[in-house]
Short mmCIF file of C-alpha atoms and ligand atoms in Angstrom, two decimals:
data_model
loop_
_atom_site.label_atom_id
_atom_site.label_comp_id
_atom_site.label_asym_id
_atom_site.label_seq_id
_atom_site.Cartn_x
_atom_site.Cartn_y
_atom_site.Cartn_z
CA MET A 88 116.98 103.16 135.62
CA ALA A 89 114.04 101.41 137.27
CA GLN A 90 110.63 102.94 136.64
CA HIS A 91 109.46 104.26 140.02
CA TYR A 92 105.83 104.13 141.25
CA ARG A 93 104.31 105.50 144.45
CA ILE A 94 101.48 103.19 145.51
CA ALA A 95 99.02 104.01 148.30
CA THR A 96 97.95 100.83 150.07
CA LEU A 97 94.69 100.88 152.05
CA PRO A 98 94.34 97.53 153.87
CA GLY A 99 91.09 98.54 155.62
CA ASP A 100 89.34 96.02 157.85
CA GLY A 101 88.77 92.30 158.44
CA ILE A 102 90.90 90.16 156.11
CA GLY A 103 92.18 93.35 154.42
CA PRO A 104 95.63 93.46 156.08
CA GLU A 105 96.23 89.72 155.44
CA ILE A 106 95.49 89.84 151.71
CA MET A 107 97.19 93.20 151.22
CA ALA A 108 100.44 91.81 152.65
CA ILE A 109 100.44 89.10 149.97
CA ALA A 110 99.73 91.54 147.13
CA VAL A 111 102.57 93.82 148.25
CA GLU A 112 105.01 90.90 148.36
CA VAL A 113 103.94 89.78 144.90
CA LEU A 114 104.45 93.30 143.54
CA GLN A 115 107.91 93.47 145.12
CA VAL A 116 108.91 90.22 143.40
CA ILE A 117 107.54 91.32 140.02
CA GLY A 118 109.29 94.66 140.51
CA GLN A 119 112.65 92.92 140.93
CA GLN A 120 112.01 90.79 137.87
CA LEU A 121 111.01 93.63 135.55
CA ASP A 122 113.06 96.49 137.00
CA LEU A 123 110.09 98.37 138.44
CA SER A 124 110.45 100.05 141.79
CA PHE A 125 107.39 100.39 144.03
CA GLU A 126 107.22 102.73 147.01
CA PHE A 127 104.32 101.60 149.19
CA LYS A 128 102.71 103.95 151.69
CA SER A 129 99.89 102.59 153.82
CA ALA A 130 96.97 104.61 155.20
CA LEU A 131 93.79 104.03 157.19
CA ILE A 132 90.29 103.76 155.74
CA GLY A 133 86.94 102.35 156.89
CA GLY A 134 86.51 100.94 160.40
CA ALA A 135 90.25 101.05 161.14
CA ALA A 136 90.22 104.80 160.42
CA ILE A 137 87.08 105.31 162.53
CA ASP A 138 88.76 103.61 165.50
CA ALA A 139 92.02 105.53 165.16
CA MET A 140 90.86 108.95 163.91
CA GLY A 141 87.08 109.08 164.38
CA GLU A 142 86.25 109.23 160.65
CA PRO A 143 86.17 106.68 157.80
CA LEU A 144 88.26 108.69 155.32
CA PRO A 145 90.81 110.91 157.09
CA ALA A 146 92.06 113.87 155.03
CA ASP A 147 95.62 112.45 155.17
CA THR A 148 94.44 109.24 153.50
CA LEU A 149 92.80 111.08 150.60
CA GLU A 150 95.85 113.31 150.27
CA LEU A 151 98.18 110.30 150.11
CA CYS A 152 95.97 108.70 147.43
CA ARG A 153 95.92 111.90 145.36
CA ASN A 154 99.71 112.07 145.51
CA SER A 155 100.24 108.46 144.41
CA GLU A 156 100.30 106.85 140.97
CA ALA A 157 97.71 104.25 142.01
CA VAL A 158 95.72 103.09 145.03
CA LEU A 159 95.53 99.45 146.06
CA LEU A 160 92.59 98.92 148.39
CA ALA A 161 91.55 95.73 150.23
CA ALA A 162 88.12 95.93 151.92
CA ILE A 163 86.30 97.84 154.61
CA GLY A 164 83.53 97.18 157.12
CA GLY A 165 82.52 94.87 159.92
CA PRO A 166 79.72 94.32 162.42
CA GLN A 167 81.36 96.48 165.11
CA TRP A 168 80.74 99.62 163.01
CA ASP A 169 77.24 98.72 161.73
CA ASN A 170 75.33 100.78 164.29
CA LEU A 171 77.18 104.06 163.84
CA PRO A 172 75.34 107.01 162.28
CA ALA A 173 75.30 106.82 158.45
CA HIS A 174 77.96 109.51 157.87
CA LEU A 175 80.39 107.66 160.16
CA ARG A 176 79.97 104.19 158.65
CA PRO A 177 82.98 102.51 156.96
CA GLU A 178 81.23 102.59 153.53
CA GLN A 179 81.48 106.38 153.62
CA GLY A 180 85.22 105.89 153.31
CA LEU A 181 84.75 104.18 149.94
CA LEU A 182 82.17 106.68 148.69
CA GLY A 183 84.41 109.55 149.77
CA LEU A 184 87.37 108.03 147.96
CA ARG A 185 85.35 107.58 144.75
CA ALA A 186 84.08 111.15 144.91
CA GLY A 187 87.46 112.59 145.97
CA LEU A 188 89.29 110.94 143.07
CA ASP A 189 86.42 111.41 140.55
CA LEU A 190 86.34 107.66 139.83
CA PHE A 191 83.56 107.55 137.23
CA ALA A 192 84.32 104.18 135.59
CA ASN A 193 84.26 100.85 137.36
CA LEU A 194 85.80 97.90 135.52
CA ARG A 195 84.81 94.46 136.72
CA PRO A 196 86.11 91.42 134.90
CA ALA A 197 84.21 88.17 135.26
CA LYS A 198 86.55 85.48 134.02
CA ILE A 199 86.08 81.83 134.67
CA PHE A 200 89.18 79.92 135.68
CA PRO A 201 89.07 76.51 133.95
CA GLN A 202 90.28 74.91 137.19
CA LEU A 203 87.26 76.28 139.10
CA ILE A 204 84.45 75.65 136.61
CA ASP A 205 82.64 73.28 138.93
CA ALA A 206 82.24 76.11 141.47
CA SER A 207 79.82 77.85 139.08
CA SER A 208 76.11 77.24 139.51
CA LEU A 209 75.70 77.08 135.73
CA LYS A 210 76.49 74.14 133.44
CA ARG A 211 80.08 73.61 132.35
CA ASP A 212 79.40 74.16 128.63
CA VAL A 213 77.63 77.46 129.39
CA VAL A 214 80.41 78.98 131.51
CA GLU A 215 83.56 77.38 130.08
CA GLY A 216 85.63 80.16 128.47
CA VAL A 217 83.57 83.06 129.90
CA ASP A 218 85.69 86.22 129.94
CA ILE A 219 83.60 89.38 130.33
CA MET A 220 84.51 92.93 131.34
CA VAL A 221 81.67 95.02 132.74
CA VAL A 222 82.32 98.77 132.62
CA ARG A 223 79.89 100.50 134.97
CA GLU A 224 79.37 104.26 135.26
CA LEU A 225 80.05 104.98 138.92
CA THR A 226 79.37 108.60 139.86
CA GLY A 227 76.15 109.49 138.02
CA GLY A 228 72.73 108.08 137.18
CA ILE A 229 69.96 107.29 139.62
CA TYR A 230 72.22 106.96 142.68
CA PHE A 231 73.13 110.64 142.51
CA GLY A 232 70.45 112.39 140.37
CA GLN A 233 68.38 115.23 141.87
CA PRO A 234 65.71 115.51 143.10
CA LYS A 235 65.97 112.61 145.51
CA GLY A 236 64.31 112.01 148.84
CA ILE A 237 61.08 111.01 150.56
CA PHE A 238 58.55 113.84 150.32
CA GLU A 239 55.05 114.49 151.70
CA THR A 240 52.34 114.71 149.04
CA GLU A 241 49.40 117.11 149.22
CA LEU A 242 47.30 114.19 150.42
CA GLY A 243 49.63 113.71 153.41
CA LYS A 244 51.09 110.48 151.96
CA LYS A 245 54.78 109.96 151.44
CA ARG A 246 56.39 109.72 147.99
CA GLY A 247 59.91 108.39 147.40
CA VAL A 248 61.83 109.95 144.53
CA ASN A 249 65.09 109.25 142.73
CA THR A 250 66.11 110.71 139.41
CA MET A 251 68.00 108.94 136.67
CA ALA A 252 69.92 111.56 134.76
CA TYR A 253 73.00 111.51 132.53
CA THR A 254 74.68 114.31 130.65
CA GLU A 255 76.39 113.81 127.30
CA VAL A 256 79.72 114.45 129.01
CA GLU A 257 79.15 111.73 131.61
CA ILE A 258 78.17 109.20 128.94
CA GLU A 259 81.05 110.09 126.67
CA ARG A 260 83.76 109.75 129.32
CA VAL A 261 82.69 106.31 130.52
CA GLY A 262 82.01 105.31 126.91
CA ARG A 263 85.60 106.11 125.96
CA VAL A 264 86.94 103.99 128.84
CA ALA A 265 84.77 101.10 127.62
CA PHE A 266 85.79 101.42 123.95
CA GLU A 267 89.45 101.51 125.00
CA ALA A 268 88.97 98.44 127.22
CA ALA A 269 87.24 96.58 124.37
CA ARG A 270 90.15 97.49 122.11
CA GLN A 271 92.59 95.88 124.54
CA ARG A 272 90.39 92.78 124.67
CA ARG A 273 88.52 91.06 121.81
CA GLY A 274 87.17 94.23 120.18
CA LYS A 275 83.47 93.80 120.97
CA LEU A 276 81.43 96.25 123.05
CA CYS A 277 77.79 95.80 124.08
CA SER A 278 76.06 98.88 125.47
CA VAL A 279 73.18 98.11 127.84
CA ASP A 280 70.28 100.51 128.42
CA LYS A 281 66.49 100.71 128.58
CA ALA A 282 66.07 103.01 125.58
CA ASN A 283 62.63 101.58 124.74
CA VAL A 284 61.24 103.19 127.92
CA LEU A 285 63.67 105.76 129.34
CA GLU A 286 64.66 109.04 127.71
CA VAL A 287 67.91 109.03 129.67
CA SER A 288 68.69 105.72 127.98
CA GLN A 289 67.86 107.14 124.52
CA LEU A 290 70.50 109.78 125.10
CA TRP A 291 72.87 107.05 126.36
CA ARG A 292 72.35 105.00 123.19
CA ASP A 293 72.71 108.01 120.85
CA GLN A 294 75.88 109.14 122.55
CA ILE A 295 77.52 105.70 122.57
CA THR A 296 76.55 105.18 118.90
CA GLN A 297 78.11 108.51 117.97
CA LEU A 298 81.26 107.68 119.91
CA ALA A 299 81.65 104.43 117.96
CA GLN A 300 82.80 106.49 114.94
CA ASP A 301 86.07 107.12 116.80
CA TYR A 302 86.59 103.36 117.34
CA PRO A 303 86.00 101.69 113.92
CA ASP A 304 87.99 98.65 115.12
CA VAL A 305 85.44 97.96 117.90
CA GLU A 306 82.20 96.18 117.01
CA LEU A 307 79.34 97.90 118.90
CA SER A 308 75.99 96.34 119.77
CA HIS A 309 73.12 97.43 122.04
CA LEU A 310 70.86 95.44 124.37
CA TYR A 311 68.00 96.39 126.65
CA VAL A 312 68.89 95.62 130.25
CA ASP A 313 66.20 92.96 130.73
CA ASN A 314 67.44 91.08 127.68
CA ALA A 315 71.07 91.55 128.79
CA ALA A 316 70.27 89.90 132.14
CA MET A 317 68.71 86.94 130.31
CA GLN A 318 71.58 86.65 127.82
CA LEU A 319 74.16 86.70 130.63
CA LEU A 320 72.62 83.54 132.05
CA ARG A 321 71.65 81.93 128.73
CA TRP A 322 74.89 82.31 126.76
CA PRO A 323 77.45 84.49 128.55
CA LYS A 324 80.20 83.68 126.04
CA GLN A 325 78.59 86.06 123.52
CA PHE A 326 79.88 88.99 125.63
CA ASP A 327 83.31 90.57 125.57
CA THR A 328 83.01 94.09 127.06
CA ILE A 329 79.76 95.57 128.41
CA VAL A 330 79.21 99.26 129.15
CA THR A 331 76.24 100.51 131.15
CA GLY A 332 74.99 103.06 133.67
CA ASN A 333 75.32 102.97 137.43
CA LEU A 334 72.15 101.07 138.42
CA PHE A 335 72.17 98.53 135.58
CA GLY A 336 75.91 98.04 136.06
CA ASP A 337 75.55 97.41 139.77
CA ILE A 338 73.16 94.54 139.09
CA LEU A 339 74.71 93.10 135.93
CA SER A 340 78.27 93.11 137.31
CA ASP A 341 77.15 91.05 140.31
CA ALA A 342 75.27 88.65 138.02
CA ALA A 343 78.33 88.33 135.77
CA ALA A 344 80.55 87.78 138.82
CA MET A 345 78.40 84.90 140.00
CA LEU A 346 78.95 83.09 136.69
CA THR A 347 82.47 82.47 137.93
CA GLY A 348 81.28 80.99 141.22
CA SER A 349 84.05 82.33 143.45
CA ILE A 350 84.02 85.74 145.06
CA GLY A 351 87.58 85.32 146.35
CA MET A 352 88.89 85.46 142.77
CA LEU A 353 87.38 88.70 141.44
CA PRO A 354 89.31 91.97 141.11
CA SER A 355 88.06 95.41 140.04
CA ALA A 356 89.35 98.79 138.95
CA SER A 357 87.83 102.24 139.37
CA LEU A 358 89.19 104.87 137.03
CA GLY A 359 88.90 108.64 136.75
CA PRO A 360 89.91 111.09 134.03
CA GLU A 361 92.96 110.14 131.99
CA GLY A 362 96.21 110.64 133.85
CA THR A 363 94.62 110.56 137.30
CA VAL A 364 94.84 108.01 140.09
CA GLY A 365 92.81 104.78 139.89
CA VAL A 366 91.70 102.52 142.74
CA PHE A 367 92.15 98.75 142.45
CA GLU A 368 90.36 96.43 144.85
CA PRO A 369 88.78 92.99 145.16
CA VAL A 370 85.02 92.72 144.64
CA HIS A 371 84.53 90.92 147.95
CA GLY A 372 84.10 92.53 151.37
CA SER A 373 86.17 92.32 154.54
CA ALA A 374 84.98 88.78 155.41
CA PRO A 375 84.89 89.38 159.20
CA ASP A 376 83.88 85.74 159.74
CA ILE A 377 87.39 84.56 158.78
CA ALA A 378 89.48 87.65 159.65
CA GLY A 379 92.77 86.87 161.41
CA ALA A 380 92.37 83.11 160.85
CA ASP A 381 94.76 82.84 157.88
CA LYS A 382 91.91 81.45 155.78
CA ALA A 383 91.35 84.29 153.30
CA ASN A 384 91.87 83.81 149.60
CA PRO A 385 94.40 86.47 148.56
CA LEU A 386 93.96 85.91 144.81
CA ALA A 387 91.33 88.63 144.17
CA GLN A 388 93.66 91.11 145.86
CA VAL A 389 96.63 89.88 143.86
CA LEU A 390 94.59 90.04 140.62
CA SER A 391 93.59 93.60 141.61
CA ALA A 392 97.31 94.39 141.76
CA ALA A 393 97.57 92.93 138.23
CA MET A 394 94.73 95.23 137.10
CA MET A 395 96.61 98.12 138.69
CA LEU A 396 99.66 97.25 136.61
CA ARG A 397 97.62 96.95 133.39
CA TYR A 398 95.10 99.81 133.68
CA GLY A 399 96.77 102.14 136.17
CA LEU A 400 100.49 101.90 135.41
CA ASN A 401 100.51 100.64 131.82
CA GLN A 402 102.70 97.64 132.67
CA PRO A 403 100.85 94.84 130.84
CA GLU A 404 103.75 92.38 130.96
CA ALA A 405 103.92 92.57 134.74
CA ALA A 406 100.14 92.08 134.90
CA GLU A 407 100.33 89.06 132.66
CA ARG A 408 103.07 87.45 134.73
CA ILE A 409 100.95 87.73 137.87
CA GLU A 410 97.88 86.34 136.10
CA GLN A 411 99.94 83.44 134.79
CA ALA A 412 101.30 82.69 138.27
CA VAL A 413 97.69 82.47 139.51
CA GLN A 414 96.98 79.94 136.75
CA VAL A 415 100.07 77.94 137.75
CA VAL A 416 99.07 77.61 141.42
CA LEU A 417 95.52 76.64 140.45
CA ASP A 418 96.89 74.08 137.96
CA ARG A 419 98.96 72.61 140.77
CA GLY A 420 95.82 72.09 142.80
CA ASP A 421 96.54 74.74 145.44
CA ARG A 422 93.29 76.07 146.91
CA THR A 423 92.15 78.22 149.82
CA ALA A 424 89.06 76.98 151.67
CA ASP A 425 86.56 79.09 149.65
CA ILE A 426 87.55 77.39 146.36
CA MET A 427 88.49 73.98 147.80
CA SER A 428 87.30 70.79 146.14
CA PRO A 429 88.10 67.13 146.86
CA GLY A 430 91.66 66.03 146.05
CA MET A 431 93.14 69.55 146.05
CA ASN A 432 95.75 71.00 148.46
CA LEU A 433 94.19 73.16 151.15
CA LEU A 434 96.31 76.24 151.86
CA GLY A 435 95.93 79.21 154.18
CA CYS A 436 96.31 82.80 153.03
CA ARG A 437 100.06 83.02 153.73
CA ALA A 438 100.84 79.64 152.17
CA MET A 439 98.89 80.64 149.05
CA GLY A 440 101.03 83.77 148.89
CA GLU A 441 104.21 81.68 149.15
CA ALA A 442 102.95 79.34 146.42
CA LEU A 443 102.32 82.33 144.17
CA ILE A 444 105.77 83.76 144.74
CA GLN A 445 107.32 80.41 144.01
CA ALA A 446 105.30 80.20 140.77
CA LEU A 447 106.36 83.73 139.82
CA THR A 448 110.00 82.93 140.46
CA GLU A 449 109.90 79.65 138.54
CA THR A 450 108.21 81.12 135.49
CA ALA A 451 110.43 84.25 135.34
P1 LIG B 25 82.03 89.50 152.17
O1 LIG B 25 82.41 89.57 150.73
O2 LIG B 25 82.97 90.13 153.13
O3 LIG B 25 81.86 87.97 152.60
C1 LIG B 25 80.89 87.10 152.02
C2 LIG B 25 81.35 85.65 152.22
O4 LIG B 25 82.44 85.38 151.34
C3 LIG B 25 81.85 85.36 153.63
O5 LIG B 25 81.50 84.06 153.99
C4 LIG B 25 83.36 85.48 153.52
O6 LIG B 25 84.07 84.69 154.45
C5 LIG B 25 83.59 85.01 152.07
N1 LIG B 25 84.76 85.69 151.48
C6 LIG B 25 84.80 86.96 151.02
N2 LIG B 25 86.03 87.24 150.57
C7 LIG B 25 86.77 86.14 150.77
C8 LIG B 25 88.12 85.81 150.51
N3 LIG B 25 88.99 86.67 149.95
N4 LIG B 25 88.56 84.57 150.84
C9 LIG B 25 87.72 83.68 151.39
N5 LIG B 25 86.42 83.93 151.65
C10 LIG B 25 85.96 85.15 151.33
O7 LIG B 25 80.56 90.13 152.28
P2 LIG B 25 79.68 90.40 153.59
O8 LIG B 25 79.86 89.29 154.56
O9 LIG B 25 78.34 90.71 153.05
O10 LIG B 25 80.26 91.73 154.21
C11 LIG B 25 81.22 91.78 155.26
C12 LIG B 25 81.64 93.23 155.47
O11 LIG B 25 82.29 93.69 154.29
C13 LIG B 25 80.46 94.16 155.70
O12 LIG B 25 80.83 95.10 156.67
C14 LIG B 25 80.25 94.82 154.35
O13 LIG B 25 79.69 96.11 154.47
C15 LIG B 25 81.66 94.90 153.85
N6 LIG B 25 81.82 94.97 152.38
C16 LIG B 25 82.83 95.73 151.91
C17 LIG B 25 83.07 95.80 150.55
C18 LIG B 25 84.23 96.61 150.08
O14 LIG B 25 85.11 96.94 150.86
N7 LIG B 25 84.28 96.96 148.81
C19 LIG B 25 82.29 95.07 149.66
C20 LIG B 25 81.26 94.25 150.18
C21 LIG B 25 81.04 94.20 151.55
#
């Protein structure tokens, strides 16, 4: 009997509905090929939810996500919601989803597609073969630590405060996700901290080092964050999997992403405790400048669906088939406008989806 999965789809705003439609079609085709049955239920988030229900994350949306095996999200936001009060902005939908599902680990692969090397701002020999996974802690650290705020000092001057704090439990749980990810990849994990200056980082390093005893097959190294930033630009191929805290991960995952040169190609996964629901989404935003124009690149969304299959549903073969189909269309020279180069075939979002499905069908 076919394995059955309930998937919550959250198309969100801007190009979200266009790219989500492609990802759902791709999943339906892969489902037929591998005897997997997907039940998709769509819900509102972000600006679309504000317009329809007056809030960025309606309770029904969170409930649907909690009752699904995985959440496939597109993107939220747009200029029409930028001037709303902070608690009603579309981003609150994302933050609420992360908090509501306890998504403490964010996995962001930065993999260079050989066909798109010239889109990178770095030299070919530096970026060729780059395949990095950044695991970022997502619900702790300086973004959430207390005390935080802008306070009056005794001298009547203001003082801004944030607190970087991690508990052993928080470090251990994201550390385990990273060791497991490294295990599924090339078996190398680099932990990034600032242990020469920050006590919170000393605890981070001690805890990760201790955890390594449970993963003798993974080779662990440590780097200070300033050196890690330099090494990412100098020789990114030295990295396999990186694990780091919220602030350092925010910055390093964007830097790693830019090595690949194309934001329309980058997926991500946010995971919670084992056995709970993960959220899979492209790194890019809702691209309001091209929304509704059939110009969006659907590949980051489709690759997010592949991550969902691999990390959320434990269906690595299905994930691999999708990733291979992406390689096939790129090999054929099919490109959306954001990754276009001379001599290639310019396709819109829907045509790129059709090309993918054709590739999937041919390689089955
Ligand atoms: P963006 O990622 O939406 O767009 C940046 C540029 O990249 C634009 O020129 C856009 O056209 C292009 N682009 C992005 N994705 C593309 C795709 N799939 N295919 C082709 N081109 C693509 O970032 P932005 O312009 O800074 O933000 C737009 C809105 O998205 C804002 O409201 C922002 O808050 C929101 N946003 C949401 C998320 C999210 O949902 N996770 C992330 C970032 C930004």
